[in-house]
Short mmCIF file of C-alpha atoms in Angstrom, two decimals:
data_model
loop_
_atom_site.label_atom_id
_atom_site.label_comp_id
_atom_site.label_asym_id
_atom_site.label_seq_id
_atom_site.Cartn_x
_atom_site.Cartn_y
_atom_site.Cartn_z
CA GLY A 187 25.92 30.08 -83.12
CA VAL A 188 28.42 32.04 -80.99
CA ALA A 189 26.71 30.98 -77.75
CA ALA A 190 26.81 27.35 -78.83
CA ALA A 191 30.49 27.60 -79.69
CA ILE A 192 31.26 29.15 -76.31
CA ALA A 193 29.31 26.43 -74.53
CA ALA A 194 31.13 23.72 -76.48
CA ALA A 195 34.50 25.28 -75.65
CA ALA A 196 33.57 25.43 -71.98
CA ARG A 197 32.56 21.74 -71.97
CA TYR A 198 35.80 20.79 -73.69
CA SER A 199 37.83 22.83 -71.18
CA ARG A 200 36.07 21.10 -68.26
CA ARG A 201 36.77 17.67 -69.72
CA CYS A 202 40.44 18.55 -70.22
CA HIS A 203 40.66 19.85 -66.66
CA GLN A 204 39.04 16.68 -65.29
CA LYS A 205 41.43 14.48 -67.27
CA SER A 206 44.38 16.52 -66.08
CA ALA A 207 43.24 16.27 -62.46
CA ARG A 208 42.79 12.51 -62.77
CA ALA A 209 46.23 12.18 -64.37
CA GLY A 210 47.78 14.29 -61.61
CA SER A 211 46.09 12.19 -58.93
CA SER A 212 47.27 9.01 -60.60
CA MET A 213 50.84 10.31 -60.80
CA GLU A 214 50.80 11.33 -57.13
CA ALA A 215 49.52 7.87 -56.22
CA VAL A 216 52.29 6.23 -58.24
CA ILE A 217 54.95 8.39 -56.59
CA GLU A 218 53.57 7.69 -53.11
CA SER A 219 53.53 3.96 -53.78
CA LEU A 220 57.12 4.05 -55.05
CA LEU A 221 58.24 5.98 -51.98
CA ALA A 222 56.44 3.56 -49.70
CA PHE A 223 58.12 0.64 -51.46
CA ALA A 224 61.53 2.31 -51.16
CA ARG A 225 61.02 2.95 -47.46
CA SER A 226 59.97 -0.64 -46.87
CA ALA A 227 62.88 -1.99 -48.92
CA ILE A 228 65.51 -0.10 -46.88
CA PRO A 229 66.40 -1.96 -43.67
CA THR A 230 66.08 -0.08 -40.44
CA GLY A 231 69.82 -0.07 -39.90
CA ALA A 232 70.47 1.26 -43.40
CA GLU A 233 67.89 3.98 -42.94
CA SER A 234 69.59 5.01 -39.70
CA ALA A 235 72.91 5.04 -41.52
CA VAL A 236 71.49 7.28 -44.24
CA GLN A 237 70.14 9.66 -41.60
CA ALA A 238 73.54 9.70 -39.89
CA VAL A 239 75.25 10.56 -43.18
CA GLN A 240 72.74 13.34 -43.80
CA ALA A 241 73.41 14.73 -40.32
CA VAL A 242 77.17 14.75 -40.96
CA LEU A 243 76.72 16.46 -44.32
CA SER A 244 74.50 19.10 -42.75
CA SER A 245 77.04 19.72 -39.99
CA VAL A 246 79.76 20.62 -42.51
CA THR A 247 77.56 22.68 -44.86
CA THR A 248 74.33 24.43 -43.84
CA ASP A 249 74.84 24.15 -40.07
CA ALA A 250 78.27 25.76 -40.42
CA ARG A 251 76.65 29.07 -41.34
CA GLY A 252 75.87 29.78 -37.70
CA ALA A 253 78.50 27.76 -35.84
CA TYR A 254 81.90 26.11 -36.21
CA PRO A 255 81.23 22.35 -36.33
CA LEU A 256 83.97 20.09 -35.01
CA PRO A 257 84.46 18.23 -38.33
CA LEU A 258 85.39 21.51 -40.03
CA CYS A 259 87.46 22.73 -37.10
CA TRP A 260 89.54 19.55 -36.76
CA GLY A 261 89.63 18.82 -40.49
CA ASN A 262 90.90 22.27 -41.38
CA ALA A 263 93.49 22.22 -38.58
CA LEU A 264 94.83 18.78 -39.52
CA TRP A 265 95.01 19.71 -43.19
CA ALA A 266 96.88 22.91 -42.35
CA VAL A 267 99.49 21.09 -40.25
CA LEU A 268 100.05 18.44 -42.91
CA ALA A 269 100.16 20.96 -45.76
CA CYS A 270 102.62 23.20 -43.96
CA ARG A 271 104.91 20.30 -43.09
CA LYS A 272 104.80 19.10 -46.71
CA HIS A 273 105.82 22.58 -47.81
CA PHE A 274 108.70 22.90 -45.34
CA ARG A 275 110.00 19.40 -46.04
CA ALA A 276 110.36 20.37 -49.70
CA GLN A 277 112.85 23.08 -48.67
CA PRO A 278 116.59 22.43 -48.22
CA ALA A 279 117.40 21.16 -44.74
CA HIS A 280 119.23 24.33 -43.69
CA GLN A 281 116.20 26.48 -44.65
CA ARG A 282 113.58 24.55 -42.70
CA PRO A 283 112.20 26.49 -39.72
CA GLY A 284 112.17 25.34 -36.13
CA VAL A 285 109.18 24.03 -34.25
CA ILE A 286 107.99 27.38 -32.86
CA PHE A 287 108.17 29.25 -36.16
CA SER A 288 106.56 26.31 -37.95
CA LEU A 289 103.71 26.31 -35.42
CA LEU A 290 103.07 30.03 -35.93
CA ALA A 291 103.43 29.80 -39.71
CA THR A 292 100.97 26.93 -39.84
CA PHE A 293 98.34 28.90 -37.94
CA VAL A 294 98.83 32.22 -39.75
CA LEU A 295 99.42 31.00 -43.30
CA PHE A 296 97.47 27.74 -43.49
CA THR A 297 94.88 27.36 -40.71
CA MET A 298 93.38 30.84 -40.30
CA PRO A 299 94.75 33.31 -42.90
CA ALA A 300 91.28 34.39 -44.06
CA ASN A 301 90.00 34.84 -40.52
CA LEU A 302 92.99 36.94 -39.49
CA ALA A 303 93.04 39.07 -42.64
CA ALA A 304 89.29 39.74 -42.83
CA ASN A 305 88.94 40.67 -39.17
CA TRP A 306 92.11 42.78 -38.86
CA LEU A 307 92.13 44.48 -42.26
CA ILE A 308 88.44 44.86 -43.09
CA PHE A 309 86.32 44.64 -39.95
CA GLY A 310 89.00 46.21 -37.73
CA ARG A 311 88.52 43.90 -34.77
CA THR A 312 90.20 41.07 -32.91
CA PRO A 313 90.03 37.92 -35.05
CA SER A 314 87.67 35.26 -33.79
CA ALA A 315 90.46 32.75 -34.44
CA LEU A 316 92.18 34.20 -31.36
CA THR A 317 89.11 34.36 -29.12
CA HIS A 318 87.08 31.29 -30.13
CA PRO A 319 87.22 28.66 -27.36
CA THR A 320 88.10 25.74 -29.65
CA ILE A 321 90.18 27.09 -32.56
CA LEU A 322 93.55 27.63 -30.87
CA PRO A 323 93.36 24.50 -28.66
CA THR A 324 92.41 22.41 -31.70
CA HIS A 325 95.29 23.81 -33.72
CA LEU A 326 97.78 23.11 -30.94
CA ALA A 327 96.40 19.60 -30.40
CA CYS A 328 96.61 18.74 -34.09
CA TYR A 329 100.12 20.12 -34.42
CA ALA A 330 101.32 18.21 -31.37
CA ALA A 331 99.62 15.00 -32.51
CA VAL A 332 101.20 15.11 -35.96
CA LEU A 333 104.62 16.17 -34.65
CA PHE A 334 104.99 13.80 -31.71
CA PHE A 335 103.07 10.69 -32.78
CA PRO A 336 105.48 7.72 -32.64
CA PHE A 337 107.30 6.95 -35.91
CA SER A 338 105.38 9.81 -37.62
CA LEU A 339 102.65 7.24 -38.17
CA LEU A 340 99.79 9.74 -37.93
CA GLU A 341 101.41 12.02 -40.48
CA ARG A 342 102.06 9.14 -42.87
CA VAL A 343 98.49 7.83 -42.62
CA LEU A 344 96.70 11.19 -42.84
CA GLY A 345 99.13 12.44 -45.45
CA SER A 346 98.34 9.61 -47.84
CA ALA A 347 96.12 10.33 -50.84
CA LEU A 348 92.56 9.63 -49.68
CA PRO A 349 92.75 10.91 -46.06
CA TYR A 350 94.58 14.00 -47.21
CA ALA A 351 91.97 14.67 -49.91
CA LEU A 352 89.19 14.34 -47.30
CA LEU A 353 90.93 16.78 -44.96
CA ASP A 354 91.52 19.14 -47.86
CA THR A 355 87.80 19.00 -48.68
CA LEU A 356 86.91 19.88 -45.10
CA GLY A 357 89.30 22.82 -45.32
CA VAL A 358 87.63 24.02 -48.52
CA LEU A 359 84.19 23.72 -46.90
CA ASP A 360 85.49 25.70 -43.93
CA ASN A 361 86.70 28.44 -46.27
CA ALA A 362 83.41 28.52 -48.18
CA THR A 363 81.17 28.76 -45.12
CA THR A 364 83.45 31.42 -43.60
CA ALA A 365 83.28 33.43 -46.82
CA PHE A 366 79.47 33.31 -46.86
CA ASN A 367 79.32 34.37 -43.21
CA TYR A 368 81.62 37.35 -43.83
CA LEU A 369 79.73 38.26 -47.00
CA GLU A 370 76.44 38.37 -45.12
CA GLU A 371 77.87 40.31 -42.19
CA ALA A 372 79.72 42.83 -44.36
CA TYR A 373 76.60 43.46 -46.43
CA VAL A 374 74.72 44.48 -43.28
CA VAL A 375 77.60 46.49 -41.78
CA SER A 376 78.25 48.37 -45.04
CA GLY A 377 74.60 49.35 -45.42
CA GLY A 378 73.94 47.12 -48.40
CA SER A 379 77.06 47.78 -50.48
CA ALA A 380 77.72 44.82 -52.76
CA GLY A 381 81.34 45.82 -53.37
CA LEU A 382 82.20 46.16 -49.68
CA ALA A 383 80.38 42.93 -48.91
CA ILE A 384 82.45 40.97 -51.42
CA ALA A 385 85.81 42.22 -50.05
CA PRO A 386 85.93 40.17 -46.82
CA ALA A 387 84.49 37.13 -48.59
CA MET A 388 87.41 37.11 -50.99
#
């Protein structure tokens, strides 16, 4: 009686496994057919456009962990110049700084405050913002473009709602990727201390 029950249970288990395997194969086939249909339904140009968008998104997120992509570099610099000028314009006319002080304040307080603070105060080294081949030239180019563009047209266009929000987003992505890079580096340098690793990322 026990042997018969065990044999019956084994046969039932095999049938269930076979049904499950057939169902899984059927589901995989359905998914593959849907994907094939989707690929055939997307025009070649649209597919290329999707791939281009994916490449841009990667350049400002995952790729930024090991490099400084130009979209983040230029986006952060333009946002910093616009944000600083918005701040100074809100001050009384007699309290607004001159061009040189404004240029320095933009770089120190808006463009690269985290880079300067983390490298000088925590890592004890020259900030990469001062040695990187593109950061300072990009900052100077963006400041000059916004300041000297005829009729302040560039500032008015980029300072409007949607362009400014996009530049602000690039600045936030720049801050996030920088924080992750410093977190990873500090964790190794500190010998695996979670507390010390968090400090430069803040």
